[in-house]
Amino acid sequence: MNTKLIIFDMDGTLYEYEGASFRQSGAYQEILKNATLFIAKKLGKTLAESEIVLKGIQERWGEQISLALEKEFQISREEYFNTVWDIPAEKYIKPNVELKPFLEKLKQKYQLAVLTDAPIVWVKNVLTALGVEQVFDDNIFDGTGNARKGNGAAFERVLSKFQLEPKECVMVGDQDNIDIEPAHLMGLFTVYINKNGQKSRQANFSIKSIFELPNVLEIKHEEILKRYFEAHRIAGTEIKALSGSSAAKTFLCDNNIYKVGSEAVIQKEIQAYGKFNARMKSYETVFPQMEIVFEDLGNSVLAIENLGKQSLEPIYRDDQLTMSRLETLNKKVLAKINLLFDETKTNIKDDLFFDELVSALKINLEKAGLSEKLSDDLKRIIEKKESILKNFVPSLAHKDLSLGNIILSDDGDKVRFIDPRVAVPYLPESKASGNVAIDLIGYRISVERKELEVRKININVDYSSLFAEIENQIKGYICAGVFTEDFKKLCEVLWYSVYSACKCDYCTASERLWLYNEMVRRLENVMEHGS
Ligand SMILES: [Mg+2]
């Protein structure tokens, strides 16, 4: 995670309410009282009449009283805010002496901002009562204008001021619907605060107080694993990091494999496996067993069945390996793909997967900087939807079946698929099941890439027998009406686009630039001629 900016909601985040929510707090009761007085004075009404007016406004406009007064009674919202919201915050807020040094410490590492829908007069009073008015400098975004958090506009305002990408920002807030959901949708990292320990379904992390923030900003994966060993009195284990993103890391400890990450990330992982588990009777022969063994500070440790130490990826680099061995492994992988299809296929008509592939393709082309160049080809694919889906049998799919995601036991006997995806890369969410073509082609192109790489070292390497076997399977599916030749091409386009869009260190290393360029070349070629 490359966090540059932390955005804090104010009420309920920088301090705790005395009630369950701001609407139930003493401060808000005083604001409502002031609003009644204000309306009475401005409209020349008695207090009783004014209360009725206010109630009507709340029924029609919810909490947007200022907006209602402006639209219905032409009363400026500045006047409303400055009169009604100018209440002594210190009466309702208990300052925490640790807040200022805590924020100042964070500020040494990150830029900090406050983002609230509340009016500036209240924001100033609160920050002063908390003693942190200096900490945020000019980075205070209040509800004066029309940008609100709920529809994302307020977040856009902050991002554009700082000139940052969503993924470089963290949003911290206590309201799921206005702090977490819209920020999450825009791609910000989100941290939900709830003093009662309630959890958000969307946030990357849920914590009880702002002071737990450092624990989740930088997950010390190894520390969490050590705490698990301590708690279970497991001694003398050597921890070896295997791989992983910043969100989850995989470790080999003696003979066990652990994946460590935030609860949300690990839950997502389990869900991705879970949908296969629910549908497949041979699940255990296709995917490894796993279980959460430890939870700590919003992080989880997932123990994963250890089949062996290797994925197929380095095996293909092993020059001791004979072609007949690779052919055997290839057959095993194809058999598992077939099993996956066979046990999860449905006859429910479903064209959602096509739409999702096209959406992913658009995202990938954008990332690869090729959207404009290939826009006509993309249009052609979309127009052919009906004929592409002429024959189509949906089934669950792994959706990222590269050699790195296929592991095998040390004796080479068992083959398992790991890290299934909810959606094809880089589509954020998915509702569709899938189709076996996406895995067959994903696997084939991963082998293609490997052949290109290995040939750099040994020009005599030739995987054509592997490709012939894969093509043979593909033909069988096409003949059986599981997918069409054109859908196969769409999957090819998708996978080449994934490799063209990937900007990870491996794909963009200068010594491998030729491979990246080759993927782009193949993408353009298939888009232009194939589909
Ligand atoms: Mg709040």
Coordinates of C-alpha atoms and ligand atoms in Angstrom, one line a residue:
M1 CA 0.0 0.0 0.0
N2 CA 1.4 3.3 -1.0
T3 CA -0.7 5.6 1.2
K4 CA -0.1 9.3 0.8
L5 CA -3.2 10.9 2.3
I6 CA -5.4 10.0 5.2
I7 CA -8.9 11.6 5.0
F8 CA -10.8 11.8 8.3
D9 CA -14.5 12.2 8.7
M10 CA -15.0 14.5 11.8
D11 CA -18.0 13.8 13.9
G12 CA -17.9 10.3 15.4
T13 CA -14.4 9.7 14.0
L14 CA -12.0 12.3 15.5
Y15 CA -14.1 12.1 18.7
E16 CA -16.8 9.7 20.1
Y17 CA -20.4 10.9 20.5
E18 CA -22.0 10.5 23.8
G19 CA -25.0 8.9 22.1
A20 CA -25.3 6.2 19.5
S21 CA -25.0 8.7 16.6
F22 CA -24.7 12.4 15.9
R23 CA -28.4 12.7 15.4
Q24 CA -28.9 11.5 18.9
S25 CA -26.2 13.6 20.5
G26 CA -26.8 16.6 22.7
A27 CA -25.1 18.8 20.2
Y28 CA -27.7 17.9 17.5
Q29 CA -30.6 18.5 19.9
E30 CA -29.3 22.0 20.5
I31 CA -28.9 22.5 16.7
L32 CA -32.6 21.5 16.2
K33 CA -33.6 23.9 19.0
N34 CA -31.7 26.7 17.3
A35 CA -33.2 25.8 13.9
T36 CA -36.7 26.2 15.4
L37 CA -35.8 29.6 16.8
F38 CA -34.2 30.6 13.6
I39 CA -37.2 29.6 11.4
A40 CA -39.6 31.4 13.9
K41 CA -37.6 34.6 13.6
K42 CA -37.1 34.5 9.9
L43 CA -40.6 33.6 9.0
G44 CA -42.3 35.6 11.7
K45 CA -43.9 32.5 13.3
T46 CA -44.5 31.3 16.8
L47 CA -42.3 28.5 18.2
A48 CA -45.1 26.0 17.9
E49 CA -45.7 27.0 14.2
S50 CA -42.0 26.9 13.5
E51 CA -41.7 23.4 14.9
I52 CA -44.4 22.3 12.4
V53 CA -42.5 23.9 9.6
L54 CA -39.3 22.2 10.6
K55 CA -41.0 18.8 10.9
G56 CA -42.4 19.3 7.4
I57 CA -38.9 20.1 6.1
Q58 CA -37.5 17.0 7.7
E59 CA -40.1 14.9 6.1
R60 CA -39.5 16.3 2.7
W61 CA -35.7 16.9 2.8
G62 CA -34.4 14.6 5.4
E63 CA -31.5 16.2 7.2
Q64 CA -30.8 18.8 4.4
I65 CA -32.5 21.6 6.3
S66 CA -30.3 24.3 5.0
L67 CA -31.0 23.3 1.4
A68 CA -34.7 23.2 2.1
L69 CA -34.7 26.7 3.6
E70 CA -32.8 28.0 0.6
K71 CA -35.1 26.3 -2.0
E72 CA -38.4 26.8 -0.3
F73 CA -38.0 30.0 1.6
Q74 CA -35.1 31.7 -0.1
I75 CA -33.1 31.9 3.2
S76 CA -29.3 31.8 2.6
R77 CA -27.7 28.7 3.9
E78 CA -24.7 30.6 5.2
E79 CA -27.0 32.6 7.5
Y80 CA -28.7 29.4 8.6
F81 CA -25.4 27.7 9.3
N82 CA -23.7 30.6 11.1
T83 CA -26.7 31.1 13.4
V84 CA -27.9 27.6 14.0
W85 CA -24.7 25.6 14.0
D86 CA -22.6 28.1 16.1
I87 CA -22.8 26.2 19.3
P88 CA -20.1 25.6 21.9
A89 CA -18.7 22.3 20.9
E90 CA -16.7 21.9 24.1
K91 CA -20.0 21.5 25.9
Y92 CA -20.6 18.2 24.1
I93 CA -17.1 16.9 23.2
K94 CA -14.7 15.4 25.6
P95 CA -11.2 16.3 24.3
N96 CA -8.7 13.4 24.3
V97 CA -5.2 14.7 25.1
E98 CA -3.7 11.9 23.1
L99 CA -5.4 13.0 19.8
K100 CA -3.1 15.8 18.9
P101 CA 0.3 14.0 19.4
F102 CA -1.3 11.0 17.7
L103 CA -2.3 13.0 14.6
E104 CA 1.0 14.9 14.6
K105 CA 2.9 11.6 14.5
L106 CA 0.8 10.4 11.5
K107 CA 1.5 13.7 9.9
Q108 CA 5.2 13.0 9.8
K109 CA 4.4 10.2 7.3
Y110 CA 1.1 11.1 5.6
Q111 CA -0.8 14.2 4.5
L112 CA -3.9 14.6 6.6
A113 CA -7.3 16.1 5.7
V114 CA -10.7 16.4 7.3
L115 CA -13.8 15.8 5.2
T116 CA -17.2 16.4 6.6
D117 CA -20.6 17.5 5.4
A118 CA -21.0 19.7 8.4
P119 CA -20.9 23.5 8.1
I120 CA -17.6 25.3 8.6
V121 CA -18.7 27.1 11.8
W122 CA -19.3 23.7 13.5
V123 CA -16.1 22.2 12.1
K124 CA -14.0 25.1 13.5
N125 CA -15.7 24.8 16.9
V126 CA -15.1 21.1 17.1
L127 CA -11.5 21.1 15.9
T128 CA -10.8 23.9 18.5
A129 CA -12.5 22.0 21.2
L130 CA -10.4 18.9 20.3
G131 CA -7.2 21.1 20.2
V132 CA -6.3 20.0 16.7
E133 CA -7.3 23.0 14.7
Q134 CA -3.6 23.5 13.6
V135 CA -3.0 19.9 12.6
F136 CA -4.9 19.9 9.3
D137 CA -3.6 23.2 7.9
D138 CA -5.8 24.2 5.0
N139 CA -6.9 20.7 4.3
I140 CA -10.3 21.0 5.8
F141 CA -13.2 20.2 3.5
D142 CA -16.6 21.1 4.9
G143 CA -20.2 21.1 3.7
T144 CA -20.3 24.8 2.6
G145 CA -20.6 24.0 -1.2
N146 CA -22.8 21.4 -2.8
A147 CA -20.3 18.6 -2.9
R148 CA -21.4 15.9 -0.4
K149 CA -19.8 12.6 0.6
G150 CA -22.8 10.5 -0.2
N151 CA -22.6 10.8 -4.0
G152 CA -18.8 10.8 -4.1
A153 CA -18.5 14.5 -5.2
A154 CA -16.8 15.5 -1.9
F155 CA -14.1 12.8 -2.3
E156 CA -13.5 13.9 -5.9
R157 CA -12.9 17.4 -4.6
V158 CA -10.3 16.2 -2.1
L159 CA -8.5 14.0 -4.6
S160 CA -8.3 16.7 -7.2
K161 CA -6.9 19.2 -4.7
F162 CA -4.1 16.8 -3.7
Q163 CA -3.7 15.4 -7.3
L164 CA -3.7 11.9 -6.0
E165 CA -5.1 8.6 -7.3
P166 CA -7.8 7.0 -5.2
K167 CA -5.6 4.1 -4.2
E168 CA -3.1 6.5 -2.6
C169 CA -5.8 7.7 -0.2
V170 CA -7.3 6.2 2.9
M171 CA -10.8 7.3 4.1
V172 CA -11.5 6.9 7.8
G173 CA -15.1 7.3 9.0
D174 CA -17.9 6.1 11.2
Q175 CA -20.8 6.0 8.7
D176 CA -21.0 3.1 6.2
N177 CA -23.3 4.9 3.8
I178 CA -21.5 8.2 3.4
D179 CA -17.9 7.6 4.6
I180 CA -17.2 4.0 3.5
E181 CA -19.4 3.0 0.5
P182 CA -18.8 5.9 -1.8
A183 CA -15.1 6.0 -1.0
H184 CA -14.8 2.3 -1.6
L185 CA -16.6 2.5 -4.9
M186 CA -14.1 5.2 -6.0
G187 CA -11.2 2.9 -5.1
L188 CA -10.0 4.5 -1.9
F189 CA -8.8 2.3 0.9
T190 CA -11.4 2.5 3.7
V191 CA -11.3 2.1 7.4
Y192 CA -14.6 2.0 9.4
I193 CA -14.7 3.1 13.0
N194 CA -17.3 1.8 15.4
K195 CA -16.8 2.1 19.1
N196 CA -19.0 -1.0 19.7
G197 CA -16.9 -3.2 17.5
Q198 CA -19.5 -3.4 14.8
K199 CA -18.0 -4.2 11.4
S200 CA -18.5 -2.8 8.0
R201 CA -19.1 -5.1 5.1
Q202 CA -17.4 -2.9 2.6
A203 CA -14.5 -1.4 4.4
N204 CA -11.0 -2.8 4.1
F205 CA -10.8 -2.6 7.9
S206 CA -13.1 -2.1 10.8
I207 CA -11.6 -0.8 14.0
K208 CA -13.0 0.5 17.3
S209 CA -11.1 3.8 17.6
I210 CA -8.9 6.1 15.6
F211 CA -6.0 5.1 17.7
E212 CA -5.9 1.6 16.1
L213 CA -5.3 3.1 12.7
P214 CA -1.6 2.5 12.6
N215 CA -2.3 -1.3 13.0
V216 CA -4.2 -1.4 9.8
L217 CA -2.3 1.2 7.7
E218 CA 0.8 -0.9 7.7
I219 CA 0.0 -4.5 8.4
K220 CA 3.0 -6.2 9.7
H221 CA 2.0 -9.6 8.4
E222 CA 4.9 -11.4 10.0
E223 CA 4.2 -9.9 13.4
I224 CA 0.6 -11.2 13.2
L225 CA 1.9 -14.7 12.3
K226 CA 4.3 -14.6 15.2
R227 CA 1.4 -13.6 17.5
Y228 CA -0.5 -16.6 16.3
F229 CA 2.4 -18.9 17.1
E230 CA 2.7 -17.4 20.5
A231 CA -1.0 -17.7 21.3
H232 CA -0.9 -21.3 20.3
R233 CA 2.5 -22.1 21.8
I234 CA 4.0 -23.1 18.5
A235 CA 7.7 -22.8 19.0
G236 CA 10.8 -22.6 16.8
T237 CA 9.0 -22.1 13.5
E238 CA 11.0 -20.7 10.6
I239 CA 9.0 -18.1 8.7
K240 CA 9.7 -17.9 5.0
A241 CA 7.8 -15.3 2.9
L242 CA 6.5 -16.8 -0.3
S243 CA 4.6 -14.2 -2.2
G244 CA 1.7 -11.8 -2.0
S245 CA 0.3 -8.4 -2.5
S246 CA 0.4 -5.7 0.2
A247 CA -3.1 -6.8 1.3
A248 CA -2.2 -10.5 1.9
K249 CA 1.0 -12.3 2.2
T250 CA 1.8 -16.0 2.0
F251 CA 4.3 -17.7 4.3
L252 CA 5.8 -21.2 4.5
C253 CA 6.5 -22.2 8.1
D254 CA 8.1 -25.6 8.4
N255 CA 5.5 -27.6 6.5
N256 CA 2.6 -25.3 6.8
I257 CA 1.4 -22.5 4.5
Y258 CA -0.3 -19.4 6.0
K259 CA -1.9 -16.5 4.3
V260 CA -2.1 -13.4 6.4
G261 CA -4.1 -10.3 5.6
S262 CA -6.9 -8.1 6.7
E263 CA -10.2 -9.8 7.7
A264 CA -11.9 -8.4 4.6
V265 CA -9.2 -9.6 2.2
I266 CA -9.1 -13.1 3.8
Q267 CA -12.9 -13.3 3.9
K268 CA -13.0 -12.4 0.2
E269 CA -10.6 -15.1 -0.5
I270 CA -12.6 -17.7 1.4
Q271 CA -15.7 -16.6 -0.4
A272 CA -14.0 -17.1 -3.8
Y273 CA -13.2 -20.7 -2.8
G274 CA -16.5 -21.2 -1.1
K275 CA -18.6 -20.9 -4.2
F276 CA -16.8 -23.9 -5.7
N277 CA -17.0 -25.8 -2.4
A278 CA -20.7 -25.3 -2.3
R279 CA -21.2 -26.8 -5.8
M280 CA -18.5 -29.4 -6.4
K281 CA -18.4 -32.9 -5.0
S282 CA -14.8 -33.2 -6.1
Y283 CA -13.9 -29.9 -4.6
E284 CA -11.0 -31.3 -2.5
T285 CA -9.3 -32.7 -5.6
V286 CA -9.3 -29.4 -7.4
F287 CA -8.7 -26.8 -4.5
P288 CA -6.6 -27.0 -1.4
Q289 CA -8.2 -27.2 2.1
M290 CA -8.1 -24.1 4.3
E291 CA -9.3 -22.7 7.5
I292 CA -8.9 -19.4 9.5
V293 CA -6.8 -20.2 12.6
F294 CA -6.3 -16.8 14.1
E295 CA -7.8 -13.3 14.2
D296 CA -6.1 -10.3 15.6
L297 CA -6.7 -6.5 15.3
G298 CA -8.8 -6.9 12.2
N299 CA -6.4 -9.3 10.5
S300 CA -6.7 -13.0 9.9
V301 CA -4.4 -15.9 9.5
L302 CA -5.5 -18.5 7.0
A303 CA -3.9 -22.0 7.2
I304 CA -3.8 -23.6 3.7
E305 CA -3.2 -27.2 3.0
N306 CA 0.4 -27.7 2.0
L307 CA 0.6 -29.9 -1.0
G308 CA 4.1 -29.1 -2.0
K309 CA 6.4 -26.1 -2.2
Q310 CA 6.0 -25.4 -5.9
S311 CA 3.6 -23.9 -8.4
L312 CA 3.9 -25.0 -12.0
E313 CA 5.6 -21.7 -12.8
P314 CA 9.1 -22.6 -11.7
I315 CA 8.7 -26.2 -12.8
Y316 CA 8.5 -25.1 -16.4
R317 CA 11.9 -23.4 -16.0
D318 CA 13.5 -26.6 -14.7
D319 CA 15.6 -27.8 -17.6
Q320 CA 15.9 -31.3 -16.1
L321 CA 12.2 -31.8 -16.8
T322 CA 11.4 -33.9 -19.7
M323 CA 8.7 -33.1 -22.2
S324 CA 6.8 -36.3 -21.3
R325 CA 6.6 -35.1 -17.7
L326 CA 5.3 -31.7 -18.9
E327 CA 2.7 -33.5 -21.1
T328 CA 1.6 -35.5 -18.1
L329 CA 1.2 -32.4 -15.9
N330 CA -0.6 -30.6 -18.8
K331 CA -3.1 -33.5 -19.0
K332 CA -3.7 -33.3 -15.3
V333 CA -4.4 -29.6 -15.4
L334 CA -6.8 -30.1 -18.3
A335 CA -8.6 -32.9 -16.4
K336 CA -9.1 -30.6 -13.4
I337 CA -10.5 -27.8 -15.7
N338 CA -12.8 -30.4 -17.1
L339 CA -13.9 -31.5 -13.7
L340 CA -14.5 -27.9 -12.6
F341 CA -16.7 -27.4 -15.7
D342 CA -18.5 -30.7 -15.4
E343 CA -19.5 -30.2 -11.8
T344 CA -20.6 -26.6 -12.0
K345 CA -22.2 -26.2 -15.4
T346 CA -25.7 -24.9 -15.5
N347 CA -28.4 -24.6 -18.2
I348 CA -29.5 -21.2 -16.9
K349 CA -29.3 -18.7 -19.8
D350 CA -26.8 -16.1 -18.7
D351 CA -25.1 -13.5 -20.9
L352 CA -23.8 -11.4 -18.0
F353 CA -20.3 -13.0 -18.3
F354 CA -20.0 -11.6 -21.9
D355 CA -20.8 -8.1 -20.6
E356 CA -18.3 -8.5 -17.8
L357 CA -15.6 -9.6 -20.2
V358 CA -16.2 -6.6 -22.3
S359 CA -16.2 -4.3 -19.2
A360 CA -12.9 -5.9 -18.1
L361 CA -11.5 -5.5 -21.6
K362 CA -12.4 -1.8 -21.6
I363 CA -10.6 -1.3 -18.3
N364 CA -7.5 -3.2 -19.5
L365 CA -7.3 -1.4 -22.8
E366 CA -7.5 1.9 -20.9
K367 CA -4.7 0.8 -18.5
A368 CA -2.6 -0.4 -21.4
G369 CA -3.2 3.0 -23.2
L370 CA -4.8 1.2 -26.2
S371 CA -8.4 2.2 -25.9
E372 CA -8.4 4.7 -28.7
K373 CA -6.3 2.6 -31.0
L374 CA -8.5 -0.5 -30.6
S375 CA -11.9 1.2 -30.1
D376 CA -13.3 0.1 -33.5
D377 CA -12.3 -3.5 -32.9
L378 CA -13.9 -3.4 -29.5
K379 CA -17.1 -2.1 -31.0
R380 CA -17.1 -5.0 -33.5
I381 CA -16.8 -7.5 -30.6
I382 CA -19.8 -5.9 -28.8
E383 CA -21.9 -5.9 -31.9
K384 CA -21.3 -9.6 -32.4
K385 CA -22.6 -10.5 -28.9
E386 CA -25.5 -12.5 -30.1
S387 CA -23.5 -14.7 -32.5
I388 CA -20.7 -15.0 -30.0
L389 CA -23.2 -16.4 -27.4
K390 CA -25.0 -18.6 -29.9
N391 CA -23.8 -21.7 -28.0
F392 CA -22.9 -21.0 -24.4
V393 CA -22.9 -23.1 -21.3
P394 CA -22.2 -21.1 -18.1
S395 CA -20.1 -22.8 -15.4
L396 CA -18.0 -21.6 -12.5
A397 CA -14.5 -20.6 -13.5
H398 CA -11.2 -19.9 -11.7
K399 CA -10.8 -16.8 -13.7
D400 CA -7.1 -16.4 -13.3
L401 CA -5.6 -19.8 -14.1
S402 CA -2.0 -19.0 -14.9
L403 CA 0.9 -21.4 -14.1
G404 CA 1.6 -19.5 -10.9
N405 CA -1.9 -20.4 -9.6
I406 CA -1.5 -24.1 -10.2
I407 CA 0.4 -26.0 -7.5
L408 CA 1.4 -29.6 -7.3
S409 CA 2.5 -32.1 -4.6
D410 CA 6.1 -32.9 -4.2
D411 CA 5.6 -36.3 -5.8
G412 CA 3.9 -34.5 -8.7
D413 CA 0.8 -36.6 -8.2
K414 CA -1.7 -34.0 -7.0
V415 CA -2.6 -30.8 -8.9
R416 CA -4.6 -28.0 -7.2
F417 CA -5.7 -24.6 -8.3
I418 CA -5.1 -21.7 -5.9
D419 CA -6.3 -18.1 -5.7
P420 CA -9.5 -18.2 -7.7
R421 CA -10.8 -14.8 -8.5
V422 CA -14.3 -13.4 -8.0
A423 CA -13.9 -11.5 -11.3
V424 CA -11.5 -11.6 -14.2
P425 CA -8.6 -9.2 -13.8
Y426 CA -9.1 -6.1 -13.5
L427 CA -12.8 -6.0 -13.1
P428 CA -13.5 -5.1 -9.5
E429 CA -16.7 -7.1 -8.9
S430 CA -18.6 -9.9 -10.7
K431 CA -22.1 -11.3 -10.6
A432 CA -21.7 -13.8 -13.5
S433 CA -20.7 -17.4 -13.1
G434 CA -18.3 -17.9 -16.1
N435 CA -17.4 -20.3 -18.8
V436 CA -14.7 -22.9 -19.1
A437 CA -13.1 -21.1 -22.0
I438 CA -11.8 -18.4 -19.7
D439 CA -9.7 -20.9 -17.8
L440 CA -8.6 -23.0 -20.8
I441 CA -7.4 -19.9 -22.7
G442 CA -6.0 -18.3 -19.5
Y443 CA -3.9 -21.4 -18.9
R444 CA -2.9 -21.7 -22.6
I445 CA -1.6 -18.1 -22.8
S446 CA 0.3 -18.5 -19.5
V447 CA 2.0 -21.6 -21.1
E448 CA 2.6 -19.5 -24.3
R449 CA 4.3 -16.8 -22.2
K450 CA 6.4 -19.4 -20.5
E451 CA 7.5 -20.9 -23.8
L452 CA 8.6 -17.5 -25.0
E453 CA 10.6 -16.9 -21.8
V454 CA 12.2 -20.4 -21.7
R455 CA 13.2 -20.1 -25.4
K456 CA 15.2 -17.0 -24.6
I457 CA 17.5 -19.4 -22.7
N458 CA 17.1 -22.6 -24.8
I459 CA 16.1 -22.0 -28.4
N460 CA 15.1 -25.7 -28.8
V461 CA 12.3 -25.6 -26.4
D462 CA 9.1 -26.5 -28.1
Y463 CA 5.7 -26.9 -26.3
S464 CA 3.7 -27.5 -29.4
S465 CA 2.6 -30.9 -28.1
L466 CA 1.1 -29.2 -25.0
F467 CA -0.7 -26.6 -27.2
A468 CA -2.0 -29.4 -29.4
E469 CA -3.5 -31.1 -26.4
I470 CA -5.1 -27.9 -25.1
E471 CA -6.5 -27.0 -28.6
N472 CA -7.9 -30.5 -28.8
Q473 CA -9.8 -29.9 -25.6
I474 CA -11.0 -26.5 -26.8
K475 CA -12.3 -28.1 -30.0
G476 CA -14.2 -30.7 -28.0
Y477 CA -16.0 -28.0 -26.0
I478 CA -16.8 -26.0 -29.2
C479 CA -18.2 -29.1 -30.8
A480 CA -20.3 -29.8 -27.7
G481 CA -21.7 -26.3 -27.9
V482 CA -20.1 -25.1 -24.6
F483 CA -18.8 -22.0 -26.3
T484 CA -18.2 -20.7 -29.8
E485 CA -15.0 -20.1 -31.8
D486 CA -15.7 -16.3 -31.4
F487 CA -16.0 -16.6 -27.7
K488 CA -12.7 -18.3 -27.6
K489 CA -11.2 -15.4 -29.4
L490 CA -12.8 -12.9 -27.0
C491 CA -11.1 -14.8 -24.1
E492 CA -7.8 -14.6 -26.0
V493 CA -8.2 -10.9 -26.4
L494 CA -9.1 -10.6 -22.7
W495 CA -5.9 -12.4 -21.5
Y496 CA -3.6 -10.6 -23.8
S497 CA -5.2 -7.4 -22.6
V498 CA -4.5 -8.4 -19.0
Y499 CA -0.8 -8.9 -19.7
S500 CA -0.8 -5.6 -21.6
A501 CA -2.4 -3.8 -18.7
C502 CA -0.3 -5.3 -15.9
K503 CA 2.1 -2.9 -14.5
C504 CA 3.6 -5.1 -11.8
D505 CA 7.4 -5.2 -11.2
Y506 CA 7.7 -8.5 -13.0
C507 CA 5.9 -7.5 -16.1
T508 CA 7.5 -4.1 -16.4
A509 CA 11.1 -5.1 -15.7
S510 CA 13.3 -3.8 -18.4
E511 CA 14.8 -7.2 -19.2
R512 CA 11.3 -8.5 -19.8
L513 CA 10.0 -5.5 -21.9
W514 CA 10.2 -7.7 -25.0
L515 CA 7.6 -10.0 -23.5
Y516 CA 5.3 -7.1 -22.6
N517 CA 5.6 -5.8 -26.1
E518 CA 4.9 -9.3 -27.5
M519 CA 1.7 -9.5 -25.5
V520 CA 0.6 -6.1 -26.9
R521 CA 1.4 -7.2 -30.4
R522 CA -0.7 -10.4 -30.0
L523 CA -3.5 -8.4 -28.4
E524 CA -3.6 -6.1 -31.4
N525 CA -3.3 -8.9 -33.8
V526 CA -6.2 -11.0 -32.3
M527 CA -8.4 -7.9 -31.9
E528 CA -7.8 -6.8 -35.5
H529 CA -8.0 -10.2 -37.3
G530 CA -9.3 -12.7 -34.9
S531 CA -12.4 -11.2 -33.5
Ligands
MG1 MG -19.2 10.9 11.2

